[in-house]
JSON list of C-alpha atoms and ligand atoms in Angstrom, two decimals:
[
{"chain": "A", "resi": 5, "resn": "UNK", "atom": "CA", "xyz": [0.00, 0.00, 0.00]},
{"chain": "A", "resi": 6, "resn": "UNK", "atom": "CA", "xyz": [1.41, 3.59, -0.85]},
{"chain": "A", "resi": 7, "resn": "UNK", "atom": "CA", "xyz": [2.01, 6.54, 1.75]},
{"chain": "A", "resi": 8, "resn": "UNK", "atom": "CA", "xyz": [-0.91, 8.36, 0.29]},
{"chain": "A", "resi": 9, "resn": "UNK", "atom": "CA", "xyz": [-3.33, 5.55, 0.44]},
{"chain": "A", "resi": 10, "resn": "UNK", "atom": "CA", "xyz": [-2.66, 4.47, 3.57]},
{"chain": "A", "resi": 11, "resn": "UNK", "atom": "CA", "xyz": [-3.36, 8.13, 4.61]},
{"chain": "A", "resi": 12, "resn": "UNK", "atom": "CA", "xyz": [-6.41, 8.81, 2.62]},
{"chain": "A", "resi": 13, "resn": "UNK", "atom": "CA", "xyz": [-7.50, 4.92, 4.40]},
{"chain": "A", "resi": 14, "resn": "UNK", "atom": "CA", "xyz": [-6.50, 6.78, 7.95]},
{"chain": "A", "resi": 15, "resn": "UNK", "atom": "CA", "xyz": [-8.93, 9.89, 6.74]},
{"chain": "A", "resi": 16, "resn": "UNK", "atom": "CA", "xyz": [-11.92, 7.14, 5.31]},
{"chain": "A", "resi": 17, "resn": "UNK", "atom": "CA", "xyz": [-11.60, 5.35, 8.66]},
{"chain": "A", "resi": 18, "resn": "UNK", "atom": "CA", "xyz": [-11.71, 8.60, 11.07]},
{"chain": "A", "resi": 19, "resn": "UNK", "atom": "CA", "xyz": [-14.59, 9.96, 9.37]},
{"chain": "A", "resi": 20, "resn": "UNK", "atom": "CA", "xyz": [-16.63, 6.24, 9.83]},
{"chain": "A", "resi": 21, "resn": "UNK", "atom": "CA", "xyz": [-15.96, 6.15, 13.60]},
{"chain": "A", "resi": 22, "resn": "UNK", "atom": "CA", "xyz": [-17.15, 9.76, 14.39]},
{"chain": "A", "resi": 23, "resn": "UNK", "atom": "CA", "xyz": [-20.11, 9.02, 12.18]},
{"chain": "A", "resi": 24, "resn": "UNK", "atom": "CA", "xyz": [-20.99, 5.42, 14.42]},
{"chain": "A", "resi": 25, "resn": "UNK", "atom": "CA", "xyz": [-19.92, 7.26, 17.66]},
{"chain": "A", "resi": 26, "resn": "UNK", "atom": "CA", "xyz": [-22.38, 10.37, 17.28]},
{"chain": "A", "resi": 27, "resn": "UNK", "atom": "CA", "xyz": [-24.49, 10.13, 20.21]},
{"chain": "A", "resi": 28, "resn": "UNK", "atom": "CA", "xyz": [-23.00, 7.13, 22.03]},
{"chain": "A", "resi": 29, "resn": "UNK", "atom": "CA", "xyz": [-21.42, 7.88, 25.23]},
{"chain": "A", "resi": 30, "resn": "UNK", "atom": "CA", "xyz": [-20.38, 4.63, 26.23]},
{"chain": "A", "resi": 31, "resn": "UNK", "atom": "CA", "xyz": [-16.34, 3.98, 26.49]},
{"chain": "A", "resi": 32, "resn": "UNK", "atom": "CA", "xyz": [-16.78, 0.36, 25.81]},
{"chain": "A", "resi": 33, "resn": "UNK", "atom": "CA", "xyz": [-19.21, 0.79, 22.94]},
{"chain": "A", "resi": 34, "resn": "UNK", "atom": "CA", "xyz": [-16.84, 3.84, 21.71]},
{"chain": "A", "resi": 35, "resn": "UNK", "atom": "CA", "xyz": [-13.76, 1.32, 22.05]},
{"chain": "A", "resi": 36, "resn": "UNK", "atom": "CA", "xyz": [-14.97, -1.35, 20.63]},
{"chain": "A", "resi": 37, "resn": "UNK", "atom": "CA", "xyz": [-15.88, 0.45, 17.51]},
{"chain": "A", "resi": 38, "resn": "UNK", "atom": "CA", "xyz": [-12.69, 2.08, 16.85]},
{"chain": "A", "resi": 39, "resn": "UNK", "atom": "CA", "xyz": [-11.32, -1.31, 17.53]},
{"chain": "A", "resi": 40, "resn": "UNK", "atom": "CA", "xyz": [-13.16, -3.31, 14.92]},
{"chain": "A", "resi": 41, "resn": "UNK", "atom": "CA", "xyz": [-12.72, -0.36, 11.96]},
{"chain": "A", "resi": 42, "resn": "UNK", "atom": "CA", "xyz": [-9.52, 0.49, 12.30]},
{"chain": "A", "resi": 43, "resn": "UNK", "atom": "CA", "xyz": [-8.75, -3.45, 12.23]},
{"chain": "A", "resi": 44, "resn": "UNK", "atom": "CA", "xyz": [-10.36, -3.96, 8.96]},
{"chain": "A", "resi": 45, "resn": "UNK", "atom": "CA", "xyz": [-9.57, -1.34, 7.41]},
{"chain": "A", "resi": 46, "resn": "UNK", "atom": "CA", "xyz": [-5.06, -2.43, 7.31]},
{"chain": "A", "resi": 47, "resn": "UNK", "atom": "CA", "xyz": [-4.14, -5.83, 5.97]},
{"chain": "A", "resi": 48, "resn": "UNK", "atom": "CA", "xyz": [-1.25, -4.76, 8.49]},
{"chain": "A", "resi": 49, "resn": "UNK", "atom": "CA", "xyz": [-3.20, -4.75, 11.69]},
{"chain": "A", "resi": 50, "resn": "UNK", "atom": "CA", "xyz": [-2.51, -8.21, 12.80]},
{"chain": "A", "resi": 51, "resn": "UNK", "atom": "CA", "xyz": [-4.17, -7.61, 16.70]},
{"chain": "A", "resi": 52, "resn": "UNK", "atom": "CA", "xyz": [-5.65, -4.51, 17.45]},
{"chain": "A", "resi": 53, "resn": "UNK", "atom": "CA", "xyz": [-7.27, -3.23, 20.78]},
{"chain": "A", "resi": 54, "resn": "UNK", "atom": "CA", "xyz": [-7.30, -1.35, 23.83]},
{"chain": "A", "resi": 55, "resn": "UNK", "atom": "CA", "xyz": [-6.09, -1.95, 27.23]},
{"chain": "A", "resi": 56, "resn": "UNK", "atom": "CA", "xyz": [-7.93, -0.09, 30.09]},
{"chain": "A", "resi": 57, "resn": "UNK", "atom": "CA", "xyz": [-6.43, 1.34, 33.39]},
{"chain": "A", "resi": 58, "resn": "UNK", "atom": "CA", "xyz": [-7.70, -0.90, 35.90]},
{"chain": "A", "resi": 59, "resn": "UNK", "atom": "CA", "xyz": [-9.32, 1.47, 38.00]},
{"chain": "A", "resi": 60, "resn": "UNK", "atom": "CA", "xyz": [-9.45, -0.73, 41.00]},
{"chain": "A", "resi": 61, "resn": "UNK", "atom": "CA", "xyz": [-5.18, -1.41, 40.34]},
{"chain": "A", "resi": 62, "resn": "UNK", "atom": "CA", "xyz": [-4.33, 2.19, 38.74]},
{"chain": "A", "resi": 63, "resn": "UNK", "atom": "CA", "xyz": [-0.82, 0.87, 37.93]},
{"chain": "A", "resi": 64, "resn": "UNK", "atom": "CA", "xyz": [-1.96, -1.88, 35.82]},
{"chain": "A", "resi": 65, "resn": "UNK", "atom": "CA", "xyz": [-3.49, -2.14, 32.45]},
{"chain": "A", "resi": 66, "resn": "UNK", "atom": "CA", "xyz": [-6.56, -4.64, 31.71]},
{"chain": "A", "resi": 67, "resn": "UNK", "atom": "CA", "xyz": [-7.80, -5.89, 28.85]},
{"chain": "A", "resi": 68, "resn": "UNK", "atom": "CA", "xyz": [-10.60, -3.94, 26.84]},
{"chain": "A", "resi": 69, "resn": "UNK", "atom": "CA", "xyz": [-12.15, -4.50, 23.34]},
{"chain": "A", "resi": 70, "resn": "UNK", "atom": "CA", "xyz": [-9.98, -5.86, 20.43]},
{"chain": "A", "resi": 71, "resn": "UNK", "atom": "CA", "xyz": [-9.90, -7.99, 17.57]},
{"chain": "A", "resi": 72, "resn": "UNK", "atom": "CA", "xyz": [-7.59, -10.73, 16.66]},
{"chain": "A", "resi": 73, "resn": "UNK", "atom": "CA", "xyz": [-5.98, -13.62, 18.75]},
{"chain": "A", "resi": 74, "resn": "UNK", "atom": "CA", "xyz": [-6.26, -14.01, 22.28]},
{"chain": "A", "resi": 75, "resn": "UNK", "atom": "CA", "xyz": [-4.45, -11.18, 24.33]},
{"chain": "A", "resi": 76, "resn": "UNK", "atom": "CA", "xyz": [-2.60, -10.93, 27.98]},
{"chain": "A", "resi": 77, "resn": "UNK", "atom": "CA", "xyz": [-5.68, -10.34, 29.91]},
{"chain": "A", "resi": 78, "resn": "UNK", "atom": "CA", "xyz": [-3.25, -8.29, 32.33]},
{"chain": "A", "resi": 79, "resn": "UNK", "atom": "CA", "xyz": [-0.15, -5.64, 31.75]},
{"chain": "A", "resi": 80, "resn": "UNK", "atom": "CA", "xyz": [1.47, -4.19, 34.49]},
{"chain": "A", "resi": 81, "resn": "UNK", "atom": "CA", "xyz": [2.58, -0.37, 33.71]},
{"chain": "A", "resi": 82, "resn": "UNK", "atom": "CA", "xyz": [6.10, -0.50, 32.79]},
{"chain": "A", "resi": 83, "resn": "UNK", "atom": "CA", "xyz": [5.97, -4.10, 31.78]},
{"chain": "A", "resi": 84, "resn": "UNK", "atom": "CA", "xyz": [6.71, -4.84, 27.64]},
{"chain": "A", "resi": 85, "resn": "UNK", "atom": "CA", "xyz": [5.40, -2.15, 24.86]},
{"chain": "A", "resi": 86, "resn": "UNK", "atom": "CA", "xyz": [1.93, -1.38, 26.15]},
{"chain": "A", "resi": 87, "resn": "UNK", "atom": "CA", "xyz": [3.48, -1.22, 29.89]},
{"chain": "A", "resi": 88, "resn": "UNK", "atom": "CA", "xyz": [5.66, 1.29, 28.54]},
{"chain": "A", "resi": 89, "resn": "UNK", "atom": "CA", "xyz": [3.32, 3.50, 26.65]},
{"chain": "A", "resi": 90, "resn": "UNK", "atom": "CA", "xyz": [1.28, 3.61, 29.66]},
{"chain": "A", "resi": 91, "resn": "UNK", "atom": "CA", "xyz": [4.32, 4.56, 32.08]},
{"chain": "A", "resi": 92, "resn": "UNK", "atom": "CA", "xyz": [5.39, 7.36, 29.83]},
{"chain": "A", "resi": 93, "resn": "UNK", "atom": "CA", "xyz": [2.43, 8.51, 27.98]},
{"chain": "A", "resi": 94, "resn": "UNK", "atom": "CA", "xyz": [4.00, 8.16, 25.00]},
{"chain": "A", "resi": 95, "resn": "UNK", "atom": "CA", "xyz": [3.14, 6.37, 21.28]},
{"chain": "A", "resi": 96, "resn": "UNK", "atom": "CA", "xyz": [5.74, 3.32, 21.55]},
{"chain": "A", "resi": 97, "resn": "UNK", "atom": "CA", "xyz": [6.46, 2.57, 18.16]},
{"chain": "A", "resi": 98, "resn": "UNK", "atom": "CA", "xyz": [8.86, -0.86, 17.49]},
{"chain": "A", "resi": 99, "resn": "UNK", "atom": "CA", "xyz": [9.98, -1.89, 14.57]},
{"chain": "A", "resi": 100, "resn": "UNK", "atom": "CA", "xyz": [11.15, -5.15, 15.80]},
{"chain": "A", "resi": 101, "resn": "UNK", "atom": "CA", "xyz": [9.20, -6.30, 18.88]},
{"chain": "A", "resi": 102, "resn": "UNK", "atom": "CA", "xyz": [12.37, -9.35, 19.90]},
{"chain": "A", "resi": 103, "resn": "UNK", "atom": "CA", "xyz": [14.51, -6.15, 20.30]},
{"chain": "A", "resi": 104, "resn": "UNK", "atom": "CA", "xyz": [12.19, -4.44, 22.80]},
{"chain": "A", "resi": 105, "resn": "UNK", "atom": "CA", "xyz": [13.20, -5.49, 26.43]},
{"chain": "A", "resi": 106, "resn": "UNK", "atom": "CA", "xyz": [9.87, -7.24, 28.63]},
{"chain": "A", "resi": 107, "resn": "UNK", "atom": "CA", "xyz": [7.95, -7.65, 25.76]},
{"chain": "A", "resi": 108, "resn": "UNK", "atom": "CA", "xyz": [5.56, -9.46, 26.30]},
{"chain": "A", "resi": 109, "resn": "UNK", "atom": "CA", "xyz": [4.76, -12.06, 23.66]},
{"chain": "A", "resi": 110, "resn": "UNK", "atom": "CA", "xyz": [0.40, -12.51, 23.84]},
{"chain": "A", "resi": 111, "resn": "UNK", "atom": "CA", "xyz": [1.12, -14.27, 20.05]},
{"chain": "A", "resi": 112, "resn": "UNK", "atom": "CA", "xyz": [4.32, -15.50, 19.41]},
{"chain": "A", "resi": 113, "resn": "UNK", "atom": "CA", "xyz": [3.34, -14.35, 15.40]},
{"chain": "A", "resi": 114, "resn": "UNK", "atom": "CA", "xyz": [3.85, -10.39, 16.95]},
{"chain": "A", "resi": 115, "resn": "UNK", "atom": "CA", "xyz": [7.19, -9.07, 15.11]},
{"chain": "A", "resi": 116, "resn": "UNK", "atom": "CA", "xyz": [6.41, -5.10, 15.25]},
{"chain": "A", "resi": 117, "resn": "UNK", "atom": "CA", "xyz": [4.14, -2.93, 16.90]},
{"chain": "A", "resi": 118, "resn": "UNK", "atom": "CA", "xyz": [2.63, 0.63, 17.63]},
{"chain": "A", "resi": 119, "resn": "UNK", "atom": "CA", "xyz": [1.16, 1.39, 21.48]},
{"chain": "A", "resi": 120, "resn": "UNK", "atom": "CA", "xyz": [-0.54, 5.02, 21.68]},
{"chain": "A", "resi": 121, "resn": "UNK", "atom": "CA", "xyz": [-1.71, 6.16, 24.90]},
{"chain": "A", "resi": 122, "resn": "UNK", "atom": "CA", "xyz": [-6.04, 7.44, 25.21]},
{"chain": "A", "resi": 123, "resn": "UNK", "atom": "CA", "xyz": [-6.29, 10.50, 27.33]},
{"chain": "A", "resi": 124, "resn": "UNK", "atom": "CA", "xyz": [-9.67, 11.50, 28.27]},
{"chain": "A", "resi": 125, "resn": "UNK", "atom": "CA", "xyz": [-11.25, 15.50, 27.77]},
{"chain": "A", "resi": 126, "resn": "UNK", "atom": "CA", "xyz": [-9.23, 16.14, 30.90]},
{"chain": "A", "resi": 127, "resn": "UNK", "atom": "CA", "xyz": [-5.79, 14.84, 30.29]},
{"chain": "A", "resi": 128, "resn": "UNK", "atom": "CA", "xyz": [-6.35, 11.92, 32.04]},
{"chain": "A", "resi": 129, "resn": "UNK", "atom": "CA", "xyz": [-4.75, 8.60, 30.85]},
{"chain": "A", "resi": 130, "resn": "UNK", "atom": "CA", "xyz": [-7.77, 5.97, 30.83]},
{"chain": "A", "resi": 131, "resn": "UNK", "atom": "CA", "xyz": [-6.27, 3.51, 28.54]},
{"chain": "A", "resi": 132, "resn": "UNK", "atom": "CA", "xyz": [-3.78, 2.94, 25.85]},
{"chain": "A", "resi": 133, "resn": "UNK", "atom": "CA", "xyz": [-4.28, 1.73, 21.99]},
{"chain": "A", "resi": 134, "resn": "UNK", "atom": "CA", "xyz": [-2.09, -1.26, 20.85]},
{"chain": "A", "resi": 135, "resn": "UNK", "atom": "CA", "xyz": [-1.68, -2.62, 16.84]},
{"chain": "A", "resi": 136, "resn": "UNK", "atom": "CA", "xyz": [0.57, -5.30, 16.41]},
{"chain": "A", "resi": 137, "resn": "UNK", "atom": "CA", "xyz": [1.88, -6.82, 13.07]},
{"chain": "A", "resi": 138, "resn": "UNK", "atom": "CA", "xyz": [2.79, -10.26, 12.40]},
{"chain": "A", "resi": 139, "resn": "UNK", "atom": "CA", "xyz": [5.29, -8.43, 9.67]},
{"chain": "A", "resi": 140, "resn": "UNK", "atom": "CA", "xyz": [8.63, -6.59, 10.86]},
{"chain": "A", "resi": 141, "resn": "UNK", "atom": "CA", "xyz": [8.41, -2.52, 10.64]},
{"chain": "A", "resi": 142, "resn": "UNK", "atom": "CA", "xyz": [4.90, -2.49, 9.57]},
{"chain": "A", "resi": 143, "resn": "UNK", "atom": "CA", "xyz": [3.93, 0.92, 11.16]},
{"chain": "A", "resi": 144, "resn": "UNK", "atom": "CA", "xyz": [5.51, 4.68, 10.42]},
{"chain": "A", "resi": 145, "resn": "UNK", "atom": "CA", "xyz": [4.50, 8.27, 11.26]},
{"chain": "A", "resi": 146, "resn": "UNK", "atom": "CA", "xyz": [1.20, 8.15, 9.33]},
{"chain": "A", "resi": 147, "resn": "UNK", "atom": "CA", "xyz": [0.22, 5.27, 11.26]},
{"chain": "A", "resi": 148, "resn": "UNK", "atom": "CA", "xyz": [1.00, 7.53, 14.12]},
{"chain": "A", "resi": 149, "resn": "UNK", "atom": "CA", "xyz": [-0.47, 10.39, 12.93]},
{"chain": "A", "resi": 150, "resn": "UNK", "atom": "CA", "xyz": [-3.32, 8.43, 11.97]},
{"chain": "A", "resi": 151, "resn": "UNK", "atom": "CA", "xyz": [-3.76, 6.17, 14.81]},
{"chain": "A", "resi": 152, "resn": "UNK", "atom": "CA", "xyz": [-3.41, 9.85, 17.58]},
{"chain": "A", "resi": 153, "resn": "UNK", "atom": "CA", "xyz": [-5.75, 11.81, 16.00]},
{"chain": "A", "resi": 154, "resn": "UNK", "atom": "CA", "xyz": [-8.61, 9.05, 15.65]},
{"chain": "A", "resi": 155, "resn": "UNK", "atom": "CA", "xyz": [-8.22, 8.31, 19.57]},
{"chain": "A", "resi": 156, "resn": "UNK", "atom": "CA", "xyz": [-8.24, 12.26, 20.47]},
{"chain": "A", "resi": 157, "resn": "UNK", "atom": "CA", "xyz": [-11.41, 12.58, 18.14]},
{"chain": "A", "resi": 158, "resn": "UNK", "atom": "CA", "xyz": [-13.02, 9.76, 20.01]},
{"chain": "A", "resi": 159, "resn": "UNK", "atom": "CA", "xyz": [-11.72, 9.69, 23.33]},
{"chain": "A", "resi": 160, "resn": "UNK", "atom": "CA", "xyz": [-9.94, 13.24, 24.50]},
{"chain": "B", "resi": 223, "resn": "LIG", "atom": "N1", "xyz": [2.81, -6.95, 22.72]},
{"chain": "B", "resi": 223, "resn": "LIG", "atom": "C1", "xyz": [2.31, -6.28, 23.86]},
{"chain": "B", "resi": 223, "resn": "LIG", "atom": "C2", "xyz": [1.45, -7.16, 24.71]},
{"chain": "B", "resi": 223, "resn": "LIG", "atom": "C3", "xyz": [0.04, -7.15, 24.32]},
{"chain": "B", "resi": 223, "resn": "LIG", "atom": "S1", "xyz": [-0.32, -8.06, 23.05]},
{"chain": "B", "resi": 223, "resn": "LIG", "atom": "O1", "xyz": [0.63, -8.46, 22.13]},
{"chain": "B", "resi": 223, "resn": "LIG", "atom": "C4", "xyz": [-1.86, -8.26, 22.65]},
{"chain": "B", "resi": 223, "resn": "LIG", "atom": "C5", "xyz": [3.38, -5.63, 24.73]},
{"chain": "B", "resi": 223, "resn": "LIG", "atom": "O2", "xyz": [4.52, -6.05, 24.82]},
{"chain": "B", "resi": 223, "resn": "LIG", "atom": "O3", "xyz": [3.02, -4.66, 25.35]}
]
């Protein structure tokens, strides 16, 4: 897929999720839905889904909605890509997932992955956004771009 497509698929995909979220306020419903486009919408997107902080454990991640293989059903923060994401409140993006120290292998089929974290309207982290590939280097700075402004469209 070229650059420009895989924008212009980024812009398609945006504009579907705001049109199914209008009206809903529900985080689940609202994360499951961005979960399930954004998944078929990339041959690339191998797992896709969101990990919640566990508000009863608010230094460990739970599992949310997602598509694809079974995931970890806990992360703690820190801990692998998503742990570290969470911990810093920054997009993780690995090219090579072996190379990344903790990770945590859900699927042993994972070789690269992007983890962006979901701030709510008040800057609060709630949960953070994680696409793996079964491909090496499968995700760039429009999957970034992409990826960060869907969640602050839906979520912030
Ligand atoms: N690869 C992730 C773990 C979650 S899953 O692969 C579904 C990580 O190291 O954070």
């Amino acid at each position: 897929m070229s650059q420009q497509t895989k924008q212009d698929r980024y812009a398609e995909a945006a504009k579907e999720i705001a049109a199914v979220l209008e009206g809903e306020s529900n985080l689940i419903a609202r994360m499951a839905t961005v979960s399930n486009i954004l998944h078929h919408a990339f041959d690339h997107y191998f797992w896709t889904g969101f990990y919640l902080v566990d508000p009863e454990k608010p230094d460990e991640l739970v599992i949310g909605p997602y598509q694809g293989t079974m995931g970890c059903l806990r992360i703690p923060f820190g801990k692998g890509v998503c742990g570290a994401a969470a911990a810093t409140r920054e997009t993780q993006l690995v090219e090579d997932v072996h190379a990344f120290p903790d990770h945590i292998a859900c699927d042993a089929r994972s070789e690269s992955e992007i983890v962006v974290p979901v701030f709510d309207g008040g800057g609060a982290l709630i949960a953070v956004f994680d696409v793996d590939s079964d491909e090496k280097a499968m995700f760039d700075e429009i999957d970034r771009a992409g990826i960060e402004g869907i969640l602050k469209a839906s979520f912030a």
